[in-house]
Amino acid sequence: MRVCVVARRDPTRDPHTTALVFSLRSVGHDVTIVCGGEGPDATPDGVPVQRVRPERPGAFRKALSRIGLGAPDVFTNAVRTAVAGVAPDLAYPVRLEDLGLVPAGVMVARRPEWPSAADCDLIDVAPHDAAWSTAPAGPPLPFHLPGAETARATPALDRHRGVRVAVAGRVTPTNPSRYLIAAMERAGIEVTVLDGTLAWDRVPENAAAVVIVESPYPALRVSADRKQIPVLFWVHHGEHHLPANLRLVARYGADAVLLAHSWHLAHRFPVPVHRFPFAVAPEVFTGGVAFSSRGFTVAMVAAGLAAKSDRYGSRYRMSRSLEAAFGERAAFRYGLLPEEMAALYANSKIVLNDGGRRHLPITMRVFEALGTGALLLTEDLPGTDVLLTRGEHYLPLGEDAVAQVRRLGSDPTATAIARAGHAHATQHHTYDHRVDDLLRIAAATEVRSDPESTPAADPLTAAIAADVEVQTLSVFDAELDLPDRVIRTGEDAARRLESGRTDAVVLASTRTDLESVVAGARRYVYATGTSAADVAAAVVHLHPAAEVTWRDGVMRADLHAPGYRMRSPDHPLAR
């Protein structure tokens, strides 16, 4: 595609934009930057930059502004004209304020937390249009596209006997790999489970596929020589895990990506992308108590219910208001095993779904609710109405959740919608159905002949590259060749530490403010040279539980920060 990055201010020195442009070009897109500001007409990597010089407002515009009347924005119009001249297929505004610079009729790739760009919003359009949810590497098979769904009988047991599949990931009680494996075994498939590793010497020679399931970090260890077997990578998260998942596509040698949701991201992947949503696991989530006899009016099992946070602020406020309104008939929990969650939902009339602010997921909770026969009251996230029928199988969550739940708790139509949602999900969206789709995808997937990967030029870069989840770095006195990462240096690096959103700190010299710099890292600290021992001492002082390792003169400290990573053994959801 022809992609235009649009900004009022010069974005060519912005690390986020630099990483985005590198990623887009790596997939094969033709990228042009249109922006304001002074500077060269191309980036150091050769990306064309068209600059629009803002004009100072004249007396007439100033007078209109003083009396509160709008005046034509000459600069905005000039940028729109320049973008139109590029004739892009897709525009990427850098900031929210840049949305208005995109001309009418041009498709917009926005961040999930921004308002929709209506008919030209990629997030909203992609689920309903295969042309906007297809990777550059080729078209998908017609799974879960509008109009493609047909009624399917309950898949028969042992229907795929004799087929072999390897599943690689970190098998935990909450990772959906367990449900996919169970469905494969019901189908008679011989499953080789690779827990925590992609060990090619354990993959059967005649396997139909290797399915890698996105799972908690660290990334899987890859060993032995690859075999000519299709590799399918099932991706569960959206924008906030996208950079890491793109790196994992390369590391695992994936031949195709299976997207659980966020199908607007298909154009970011270098291999074919197929829709592969979560589903009902019938061995765990089954219809429960008769709807009218259920003990809880409303329930939800999720993180972010106990304290306010930027990520789950709306979820927290909603749960608090519902608890105040319904008392013991409201059940909001965290840390339940899937079997415990299933029992709760099977005794709840309404299950709420809120996906947070970091991406727009059709979560596992959607199918957990439907599988237990509860009424699904959910954020109407893009693609939900492709898998289900709004108003027939689920209801959109309104602004006043208390009033909506109170009304539905005694509304007879709630029973009918819950029953219809359960029936539709069990007829179309179980993991048994997904297994059939998976094997059809594997049969149609061409195994890539990838060139050998180029090793990192130096040990420090190699150490950081191995930690695929590291995206933002504050770097002091070191040089890194990691163009797909967000790298800040100098004063910008120091300022970034104060925000608490820097994944890693990299040091190549001793500093007087060493402990404060180390304290700014969320997940990792790397150091090299004569300063490495001092940095290691500062890490141990601030984080006694940190794991410090040394290799080729590079100190790497894993701070074991919370997040989407393997849980400690004493965590309630650990194995």
Coordinates of C-alpha atoms in Angstrom, one line a residue:
M1 CA 0.0 0.0 0.0
R2 CA 0.9 3.6 -0.4
V3 CA 1.0 5.0 3.2
C4 CA 1.2 8.6 4.3
V5 CA 2.4 9.6 7.8
V6 CA 0.8 12.9 8.6
A7 CA 1.7 15.5 11.3
R8 CA 1.5 19.2 12.1
R9 CA 5.0 19.2 13.7
D10 CA 8.1 17.5 12.3
P11 CA 7.9 13.8 13.3
T12 CA 11.2 12.7 11.7
R13 CA 13.1 12.9 15.0
D14 CA 10.3 11.3 17.0
P15 CA 11.4 7.7 18.0
H16 CA 7.8 6.4 17.8
T17 CA 7.3 7.6 14.3
T18 CA 10.8 6.4 13.2
A19 CA 10.0 2.9 14.5
L20 CA 6.5 2.9 12.8
V21 CA 8.0 4.0 9.5
F22 CA 10.6 1.3 9.7
S23 CA 8.0 -1.4 10.5
L24 CA 5.7 -0.3 7.6
R25 CA 8.5 -0.3 5.1
S26 CA 9.8 -3.7 6.3
V27 CA 6.5 -5.2 5.2
G28 CA 6.8 -3.6 1.8
H29 CA 4.6 -0.5 2.1
D30 CA 5.6 2.7 0.2
V31 CA 5.8 5.4 2.9
T32 CA 5.7 9.2 2.6
I33 CA 5.7 11.7 5.4
V34 CA 3.7 15.0 5.1
C35 CA 4.3 17.4 7.9
G36 CA 5.0 21.0 9.0
G37 CA 8.4 22.2 10.1
E38 CA 11.7 22.9 8.5
G39 CA 14.2 20.3 7.5
P40 CA 15.4 18.0 4.6
D41 CA 13.1 16.5 2.1
A42 CA 14.0 12.9 3.0
T43 CA 14.9 11.0 6.2
P44 CA 18.3 9.4 6.5
D45 CA 16.8 6.2 5.4
G46 CA 15.4 7.7 2.2
V47 CA 11.7 8.2 3.2
P48 CA 10.3 11.2 1.2
V49 CA 9.2 14.1 3.4
Q50 CA 6.9 16.8 2.0
R51 CA 6.9 19.8 4.3
V52 CA 4.2 22.4 4.5
R53 CA 5.2 25.8 5.9
P54 CA 2.5 27.4 8.1
E55 CA 1.5 30.8 7.2
R56 CA 1.0 33.5 9.8
P57 CA -2.7 34.6 10.1
G58 CA -3.5 37.9 8.5
A59 CA -5.5 40.8 10.0
F60 CA -8.8 39.4 8.7
R61 CA -8.3 36.0 10.3
K62 CA -7.2 37.5 13.6
A63 CA -10.3 39.7 13.7
L64 CA -12.6 36.8 13.1
S65 CA -10.8 34.8 15.8
R66 CA -11.2 37.7 18.3
I67 CA -15.0 37.7 17.9
G68 CA -15.3 34.0 18.1
L69 CA -15.8 33.2 14.5
G70 CA -13.9 30.4 12.7
A71 CA -11.6 31.3 9.8
P72 CA -10.2 29.1 7.1
D73 CA -7.1 27.3 8.4
V74 CA -4.7 27.8 5.5
F75 CA -2.1 25.5 7.0
T76 CA -4.6 22.6 7.5
N77 CA -5.9 23.0 4.0
A78 CA -2.4 23.0 2.6
V79 CA -1.5 19.8 4.5
R80 CA -4.7 18.1 3.2
T81 CA -3.8 19.1 -0.3
A82 CA -0.3 17.7 0.1
V83 CA -1.6 14.4 1.5
A84 CA -4.2 14.2 -1.4
G85 CA -1.3 14.7 -3.8
V86 CA 0.5 11.6 -2.4
A87 CA -2.8 9.7 -3.2
P88 CA -2.3 7.3 -0.2
D89 CA -4.3 4.2 0.4
L90 CA -3.9 4.7 4.1
A91 CA -3.0 7.6 6.4
Y92 CA -1.3 7.4 9.8
P93 CA -1.8 10.6 11.9
V94 CA 1.0 10.9 14.4
R95 CA -1.0 12.6 17.1
L96 CA -4.7 13.0 17.9
E97 CA -4.5 16.6 16.7
D98 CA -3.3 15.4 13.3
L99 CA -6.5 13.5 12.6
G100 CA -8.0 16.6 11.1
L101 CA -5.2 16.9 8.5
V102 CA -6.3 13.8 6.6
P103 CA -8.5 14.6 3.6
A104 CA -12.0 13.3 3.3
G105 CA -12.1 9.9 1.7
V106 CA -8.7 8.7 2.8
M107 CA -8.7 5.6 5.1
V108 CA -7.2 6.4 8.6
A109 CA -5.2 4.2 10.8
R110 CA -5.7 5.6 14.3
R111 CA -4.8 4.6 17.8
P112 CA -7.5 2.6 19.7
E113 CA -8.1 5.4 22.3
W114 CA -8.8 8.0 19.7
P115 CA -12.3 8.8 18.4
S116 CA -13.4 7.0 15.3
A117 CA -12.9 8.5 11.8
A118 CA -16.3 7.3 10.8
D119 CA -16.6 5.8 7.3
C120 CA -12.9 6.0 6.7
D121 CA -11.8 4.5 10.0
L122 CA -9.6 1.4 9.4
I123 CA -10.4 -0.1 12.8
D124 CA -14.2 0.1 12.1
V125 CA -14.1 -0.8 8.4
A126 CA -11.6 -3.7 8.4
P127 CA -13.8 -6.4 10.1
H128 CA -16.4 -5.9 7.4
D129 CA -14.2 -5.6 4.4
A130 CA -11.6 -8.3 3.4
A131 CA -9.7 -5.7 1.3
W132 CA -8.8 -3.8 4.5
S133 CA -8.0 -6.8 6.6
T134 CA -5.6 -8.6 4.3
A135 CA -1.8 -8.8 4.7
P136 CA 0.4 -7.7 1.8
A137 CA 1.5 -11.3 1.5
G138 CA -1.8 -12.6 0.3
P139 CA -5.5 -13.0 0.8
P140 CA -7.0 -14.9 3.7
L141 CA -9.3 -17.9 3.6
P142 CA -12.9 -16.8 4.1
F143 CA -13.3 -17.5 7.8
H144 CA -15.4 -15.1 9.9
L145 CA -16.0 -12.6 7.1
P146 CA -19.4 -11.0 6.6
G147 CA -21.7 -13.4 4.7
A148 CA -19.2 -16.3 4.9
E149 CA -20.6 -17.9 8.0
T150 CA -22.9 -20.9 7.4
A151 CA -24.5 -23.3 9.9
R152 CA -22.2 -26.2 10.8
A153 CA -23.0 -29.4 12.6
T154 CA -21.4 -30.2 15.9
P155 CA -18.0 -31.6 14.8
A156 CA -17.7 -35.4 15.2
L157 CA -15.3 -37.0 17.6
D158 CA -12.1 -38.5 16.0
R159 CA -12.8 -36.9 12.6
H160 CA -9.1 -36.1 12.2
R161 CA -7.6 -39.3 13.5
G162 CA -4.2 -39.9 12.1
V163 CA -3.3 -36.2 11.8
R164 CA -0.4 -34.8 13.8
V165 CA 0.0 -31.3 15.1
A166 CA 2.6 -29.7 17.4
V167 CA 1.5 -26.9 19.7
A168 CA 4.1 -24.6 21.1
G169 CA 3.6 -22.0 23.9
R170 CA 3.5 -21.6 27.6
V171 CA 0.7 -23.8 28.8
T172 CA -1.0 -22.2 31.7
P173 CA -4.5 -22.5 33.3
T174 CA -5.6 -19.3 31.6
N175 CA -3.9 -19.5 28.2
P176 CA -6.3 -20.7 25.4
S177 CA -3.7 -23.1 24.1
R178 CA -5.2 -25.6 26.6
Y179 CA -8.7 -25.3 24.9
L180 CA -7.2 -25.7 21.4
I181 CA -5.2 -28.8 22.5
A182 CA -8.3 -30.3 24.1
A183 CA -10.4 -29.8 21.0
M184 CA -7.6 -31.3 18.8
E185 CA -7.5 -34.4 21.0
R186 CA -11.3 -34.7 20.8
A187 CA -10.9 -34.7 17.0
G188 CA -8.4 -37.6 17.2
I189 CA -5.4 -35.5 16.4
E190 CA -2.1 -36.6 17.9
V191 CA -0.8 -33.5 19.6
T192 CA 2.8 -32.8 20.6
V193 CA 2.9 -30.1 23.2
L194 CA 6.0 -28.0 23.4
D195 CA 5.7 -26.1 26.7
G196 CA 8.0 -23.1 26.8
T197 CA 10.1 -24.0 23.7
L198 CA 10.0 -24.4 20.0
A199 CA 12.1 -27.6 19.8
W200 CA 12.1 -28.7 16.2
D201 CA 13.7 -32.0 17.0
R202 CA 10.5 -32.9 18.9
V203 CA 8.1 -32.0 16.0
P204 CA 6.9 -35.1 14.1
E205 CA 8.2 -35.2 10.6
N206 CA 4.7 -35.6 9.1
A207 CA 3.0 -33.0 11.2
A208 CA 0.3 -31.0 9.5
A209 CA 1.3 -27.8 11.3
V210 CA 3.2 -26.3 14.1
V211 CA 0.8 -23.9 16.0
I212 CA 2.5 -21.3 18.2
V213 CA 0.2 -19.7 20.7
E214 CA 1.0 -16.3 21.9
S215 CA 1.8 -16.7 25.6
P216 CA 3.4 -14.9 28.5
Y217 CA 7.0 -13.7 28.0
P218 CA 9.8 -14.5 27.8
A219 CA 9.7 -15.6 24.2
L220 CA 9.9 -19.3 23.4
R221 CA 13.4 -20.8 23.0
V222 CA 14.0 -22.0 19.5
S223 CA 16.2 -25.0 19.0
A224 CA 17.3 -27.5 16.3
D225 CA 16.9 -27.2 12.6
R226 CA 13.5 -26.2 11.2
K227 CA 11.5 -28.7 9.3
Q228 CA 9.4 -28.0 6.2
I229 CA 6.1 -27.8 8.1
P230 CA 3.7 -24.8 8.1
V231 CA 4.1 -22.6 11.2
L232 CA 1.0 -20.8 12.3
F233 CA 1.3 -18.1 15.0
W234 CA -1.9 -17.4 16.9
V235 CA -1.9 -13.8 18.1
H236 CA -4.1 -12.7 20.9
H237 CA -3.3 -9.0 21.5
G238 CA -3.6 -5.8 19.5
E239 CA -1.6 -2.7 19.2
H240 CA 0.3 -2.8 22.5
H241 CA 1.8 -6.2 21.7
L242 CA 2.2 -5.7 18.0
P243 CA 5.9 -4.7 17.9
A244 CA 6.8 -7.8 19.9
N245 CA 4.6 -10.1 17.8
L246 CA 6.1 -8.8 14.6
R247 CA 9.5 -9.7 15.9
L248 CA 8.2 -13.1 17.0
V249 CA 6.9 -13.8 13.5
A250 CA 10.5 -13.5 12.3
R251 CA 12.0 -15.4 15.2
Y252 CA 9.6 -18.4 15.0
G253 CA 9.6 -18.4 11.2
A254 CA 5.8 -18.1 11.0
D255 CA 4.3 -18.8 7.6
A256 CA 0.9 -17.3 8.6
V257 CA -0.6 -15.4 11.4
L258 CA -3.9 -16.2 13.1
L259 CA -5.5 -13.0 14.5
A260 CA -8.0 -13.5 17.3
H261 CA -9.3 -9.9 16.8
S262 CA -7.9 -6.5 15.8
W263 CA -8.2 -7.5 12.1
H264 CA -7.3 -4.0 11.1
L265 CA -3.7 -4.8 11.9
A266 CA -3.4 -7.4 9.1
H267 CA -1.5 -4.9 6.9
R268 CA 1.3 -4.8 9.5
F269 CA 2.3 -8.4 9.1
P270 CA 4.8 -9.8 6.5
V271 CA 2.9 -13.1 6.1
P272 CA -0.7 -14.1 5.3
V273 CA -3.2 -13.3 8.1
H274 CA -6.3 -15.3 8.9
R275 CA -9.2 -14.5 11.3
F276 CA -9.0 -17.0 14.2
P277 CA -11.1 -15.7 17.1
F278 CA -11.3 -17.2 20.6
A279 CA -14.2 -19.6 21.1
V280 CA -16.3 -21.6 23.6
A281 CA -14.4 -24.4 25.4
P282 CA -17.4 -26.8 26.0
E283 CA -15.4 -28.9 28.4
V284 CA -15.3 -26.0 30.8
F285 CA -17.9 -23.4 29.9
T286 CA -21.3 -25.0 29.6
G287 CA -24.9 -23.8 30.2
G288 CA -25.7 -23.6 33.9
V289 CA -28.6 -22.8 36.2
A290 CA -31.9 -21.8 34.6
F291 CA -31.7 -18.1 33.7
S292 CA -34.5 -17.0 36.1
S293 CA -32.9 -18.9 39.0
R294 CA -29.4 -17.6 38.8
G295 CA -28.0 -16.2 42.0
F296 CA -26.1 -13.2 40.6
T297 CA -27.6 -10.4 38.5
V298 CA -24.3 -9.3 37.1
A299 CA -20.7 -10.7 37.1
M300 CA -17.3 -10.1 35.7
V301 CA -13.9 -11.7 36.2
A302 CA -11.1 -9.4 35.2
A303 CA -8.1 -7.4 36.2
G304 CA -8.3 -3.8 37.2
L305 CA -11.3 -4.1 39.5
A306 CA -9.6 -3.4 42.8
A307 CA -7.9 0.0 42.0
K308 CA -8.1 2.9 39.6
S309 CA -5.7 2.7 36.7
D310 CA -5.3 4.5 33.4
R311 CA -5.8 1.2 31.5
Y312 CA -8.9 0.0 33.3
G313 CA -10.4 3.2 34.6
S314 CA -13.9 2.7 33.1
R315 CA -13.9 -1.0 34.2
Y316 CA -13.1 0.1 37.8
R317 CA -15.8 2.8 38.0
M318 CA -18.4 0.5 36.4
S319 CA -17.8 -2.3 38.8
R320 CA -17.9 0.0 41.8
S321 CA -21.2 1.5 40.8
L322 CA -22.8 -1.9 40.1
E323 CA -21.6 -3.3 43.5
A324 CA -23.1 -0.3 45.2
A325 CA -26.4 -0.8 43.4
F326 CA -26.8 -4.6 43.5
G327 CA -24.8 -5.6 46.6
E328 CA -24.4 -9.4 47.0
R329 CA -26.0 -10.0 43.6
A330 CA -23.1 -8.4 41.9
A331 CA -19.9 -10.5 41.6
F332 CA -16.7 -8.9 40.4
R333 CA -13.7 -11.1 40.9
Y334 CA -10.0 -11.5 39.9
G335 CA -7.7 -14.4 40.2
L336 CA -10.2 -17.2 39.5
L337 CA -9.2 -20.4 37.7
P338 CA -11.2 -21.0 34.5
E339 CA -13.3 -23.7 36.2
E340 CA -14.2 -21.3 39.0
M341 CA -15.0 -18.5 36.5
A342 CA -17.3 -20.9 34.6
A343 CA -19.2 -21.8 37.8
L344 CA -19.7 -18.1 38.5
Y345 CA -20.9 -17.2 35.0
A346 CA -23.2 -20.2 34.9
N347 CA -24.9 -18.7 38.0
S348 CA -25.1 -15.2 36.6
K349 CA -27.8 -13.6 34.5
I350 CA -25.5 -10.9 32.9
V351 CA -21.8 -11.0 32.2
L352 CA -20.1 -7.7 31.4
N353 CA -17.2 -7.3 29.0
D354 CA -14.9 -4.3 29.0
G355 CA -11.6 -4.6 27.1
G356 CA -9.7 -1.6 28.5
R357 CA -7.9 1.2 26.6
R358 CA -4.8 -0.4 25.2
H359 CA -6.4 -2.2 22.3
L360 CA -9.9 -3.2 21.1
P361 CA -10.2 -7.0 21.7
I362 CA -13.0 -9.4 21.2
T363 CA -11.9 -11.0 24.5
M364 CA -12.1 -14.6 25.7
R365 CA -14.8 -13.3 28.1
V366 CA -17.2 -12.9 25.2
F367 CA -17.2 -16.6 24.6
E368 CA -17.0 -17.6 28.3
A369 CA -20.2 -15.7 28.8
L370 CA -22.0 -17.2 25.8
G371 CA -20.8 -20.7 26.7
T372 CA -22.4 -20.5 30.1
G373 CA -25.7 -19.2 28.8
A374 CA -25.4 -15.7 30.4
L375 CA -26.6 -12.6 28.7
L376 CA -23.5 -10.9 27.2
L377 CA -23.5 -7.1 27.8
T378 CA -20.3 -5.9 26.0
E379 CA -18.5 -3.0 24.5
D380 CA -19.5 -3.3 20.9
L381 CA -15.9 -3.6 19.7
P382 CA -15.1 -3.8 16.0
G383 CA -15.8 -7.3 14.6
T384 CA -18.2 -8.4 17.4
D385 CA -21.1 -7.9 15.0
V386 CA -19.4 -10.1 12.4
L387 CA -19.2 -13.1 14.8
L388 CA -22.6 -12.4 16.5
T389 CA -25.8 -10.5 15.7
R390 CA -26.2 -7.4 17.8
G391 CA -29.5 -7.4 19.7
E392 CA -30.1 -11.1 19.0
H393 CA -27.0 -12.8 20.5
Y394 CA -25.7 -10.0 22.7
L395 CA -26.4 -6.4 23.7
P396 CA -24.0 -3.4 23.6
L397 CA -23.0 -2.0 26.9
G398 CA -24.5 1.5 27.4
E399 CA -23.2 4.5 29.3
D400 CA -25.3 3.9 32.4
A401 CA -24.5 0.3 33.3
V402 CA -26.5 0.4 36.5
A403 CA -29.8 1.4 34.8
Q404 CA -29.2 -1.0 31.9
V405 CA -28.5 -4.0 34.2
R406 CA -31.4 -3.1 36.5
R407 CA -33.8 -3.1 33.4
L408 CA -32.4 -6.3 31.9
G409 CA -32.5 -8.2 35.2
S410 CA -36.3 -8.3 35.0
D411 CA -36.7 -8.1 31.2
P412 CA -38.0 -11.3 29.6
T413 CA -36.1 -10.5 26.4
A414 CA -32.9 -10.9 28.3
T415 CA -33.6 -14.6 28.7
A416 CA -34.3 -15.0 24.9
I417 CA -31.1 -13.2 24.0
A418 CA -29.0 -15.2 26.4
R419 CA -30.5 -18.5 25.0
A420 CA -30.0 -17.4 21.4
G421 CA -26.4 -16.3 22.1
H422 CA -25.6 -19.6 23.7
A423 CA -27.1 -21.6 20.8
H424 CA -25.3 -19.6 18.2
A425 CA -22.0 -19.8 19.9
T426 CA -22.2 -23.6 20.4
Q427 CA -23.3 -24.0 16.7
H428 CA -20.6 -21.8 15.2
H429 CA -17.9 -20.8 17.7
T430 CA -16.5 -23.7 19.7
Y431 CA -12.8 -24.7 19.7
D432 CA -14.0 -27.9 17.8
H433 CA -15.0 -25.6 14.9
R434 CA -11.7 -23.8 15.2
V435 CA -9.7 -27.0 14.8
D436 CA -11.4 -27.6 11.4
D437 CA -10.6 -24.1 10.3
L438 CA -7.0 -24.5 11.5
L439 CA -6.3 -27.6 9.4
R440 CA -7.8 -25.9 6.3
I441 CA -5.5 -22.9 6.9
A442 CA -2.5 -25.2 7.4
A443 CA -3.2 -27.1 4.2
A444 CA -3.3 -23.8 2.2
T445 CA -0.2 -22.3 3.8
E446 CA 3.0 -22.2 1.9
V447 CA 6.2 -22.8 3.9
R448 CA 8.5 -19.9 3.5
S449 CA 12.2 -20.3 2.6
D450 CA 13.5 -17.6 4.9
P451 CA 17.1 -16.3 4.5
E452 CA 19.3 -16.9 7.4
S453 CA 18.8 -14.2 10.1
T454 CA 21.6 -11.7 10.4
P455 CA 23.2 -11.8 13.9
A456 CA 23.4 -8.5 15.9
A457 CA 26.6 -6.5 15.2
D458 CA 27.6 -6.4 18.9
P459 CA 26.8 -8.2 22.2
L460 CA 24.8 -5.3 23.7
T461 CA 22.5 -5.1 20.7
A462 CA 22.1 -8.9 20.7
A463 CA 21.2 -9.0 24.3
I464 CA 18.4 -6.4 23.9
A465 CA 17.2 -7.9 20.6
A466 CA 16.6 -11.3 22.4
D467 CA 14.0 -9.6 24.7
V468 CA 11.3 -9.1 22.1
E469 CA 8.9 -7.4 24.5
V470 CA 11.3 -4.4 25.0
Q471 CA 10.0 -1.6 22.9
T472 CA 10.9 1.7 24.6
L473 CA 14.5 2.3 25.8
S474 CA 16.3 5.1 27.5
V475 CA 19.9 4.8 26.3
F476 CA 22.9 6.6 27.9
D477 CA 26.3 6.7 26.2
A478 CA 25.6 3.6 24.0
E479 CA 25.0 2.9 20.3
L480 CA 22.3 0.5 19.3
D481 CA 21.2 -0.8 15.9
L482 CA 17.6 -1.6 16.7
P483 CA 15.5 0.4 14.2
D484 CA 12.2 -1.2 15.2
R485 CA 12.5 0.0 18.8
V486 CA 11.7 3.4 20.4
I487 CA 15.1 4.6 21.5
R488 CA 15.5 7.8 23.4
T489 CA 18.9 9.3 24.2
G490 CA 20.4 12.3 26.1
E491 CA 18.0 14.6 27.9
D492 CA 15.1 13.0 26.1
A493 CA 16.0 9.7 27.7
A494 CA 16.3 11.2 31.2
R495 CA 12.9 12.9 30.8
R496 CA 11.3 9.7 29.7
L497 CA 12.4 7.9 32.9
E498 CA 10.2 10.2 35.0
S499 CA 7.1 8.9 33.2
G500 CA 7.6 5.3 34.4
R501 CA 6.9 4.0 30.9
T502 CA 10.4 3.0 29.8
D503 CA 10.7 -0.7 29.3
A504 CA 14.5 -0.7 29.7
V505 CA 17.5 1.4 30.6
V506 CA 20.8 0.9 28.8
L507 CA 24.1 2.3 30.2
A508 CA 27.6 2.3 29.0
S509 CA 29.1 4.6 31.6
T510 CA 28.9 5.3 35.4
R511 CA 26.7 8.2 36.4
T512 CA 26.3 10.2 39.6
D513 CA 22.5 9.7 39.3
L514 CA 22.9 6.0 38.6
E515 CA 20.3 4.7 41.1
S516 CA 17.6 7.2 39.9
V517 CA 18.3 6.1 36.3
V518 CA 18.0 2.5 37.1
A519 CA 14.9 3.1 39.1
G520 CA 13.2 4.4 35.9
A521 CA 13.3 1.1 34.2
R522 CA 10.1 -1.0 34.2
R523 CA 11.4 -4.4 33.1
Y524 CA 15.1 -4.6 32.2
V525 CA 18.5 -2.9 32.7
Y526 CA 21.4 -3.5 30.4
A527 CA 25.0 -2.3 30.9
T528 CA 28.3 -2.7 29.3
G529 CA 31.9 -1.6 29.7
T530 CA 33.5 -0.5 33.0
S531 CA 30.2 0.7 34.4
A532 CA 28.5 -2.7 34.2
A533 CA 29.5 -3.8 37.7
D534 CA 28.3 -0.5 39.3
V535 CA 25.0 -0.8 37.4
A536 CA 24.6 -4.4 38.6
A537 CA 25.1 -3.3 42.2
A538 CA 22.5 -0.5 41.8
V539 CA 20.0 -3.0 40.4
V540 CA 20.5 -5.4 43.3
H541 CA 20.1 -2.6 45.8
L542 CA 16.9 -1.4 44.3
H543 CA 15.5 -4.8 43.2
P544 CA 16.8 -7.6 45.4
A545 CA 14.7 -10.2 43.5
A546 CA 16.1 -9.2 40.1
E547 CA 17.8 -11.8 38.0
V548 CA 21.2 -10.6 36.9
T549 CA 23.1 -12.4 34.2
W550 CA 26.4 -11.7 32.3
R551 CA 27.3 -12.7 28.7
D552 CA 30.0 -11.4 26.4
G553 CA 30.7 -8.5 28.8
V554 CA 27.0 -7.4 28.9
M555 CA 25.1 -7.2 32.1
R556 CA 21.4 -8.0 31.8
A557 CA 19.0 -7.5 34.7
D558 CA 15.5 -8.9 34.5
L559 CA 13.5 -6.9 37.1
H560 CA 10.6 -9.4 37.0
A561 CA 8.2 -6.5 36.5
P562 CA 4.4 -7.3 36.4
G563 CA 2.7 -7.5 33.1
Y564 CA 2.0 -10.1 30.5
R565 CA 4.8 -12.4 31.7
M566 CA 5.0 -15.7 33.4
R567 CA 3.6 -15.5 36.9
S568 CA 5.5 -16.4 40.0
P569 CA 4.9 -19.9 41.3
D570 CA 2.8 -18.6 44.3
H571 CA 0.4 -16.7 42.1
P572 CA -3.2 -18.1 42.2
L573 CA -3.2 -18.5 38.4
A574 CA 0.2 -20.1 38.2
R575 CA 0.5 -23.8 37.4

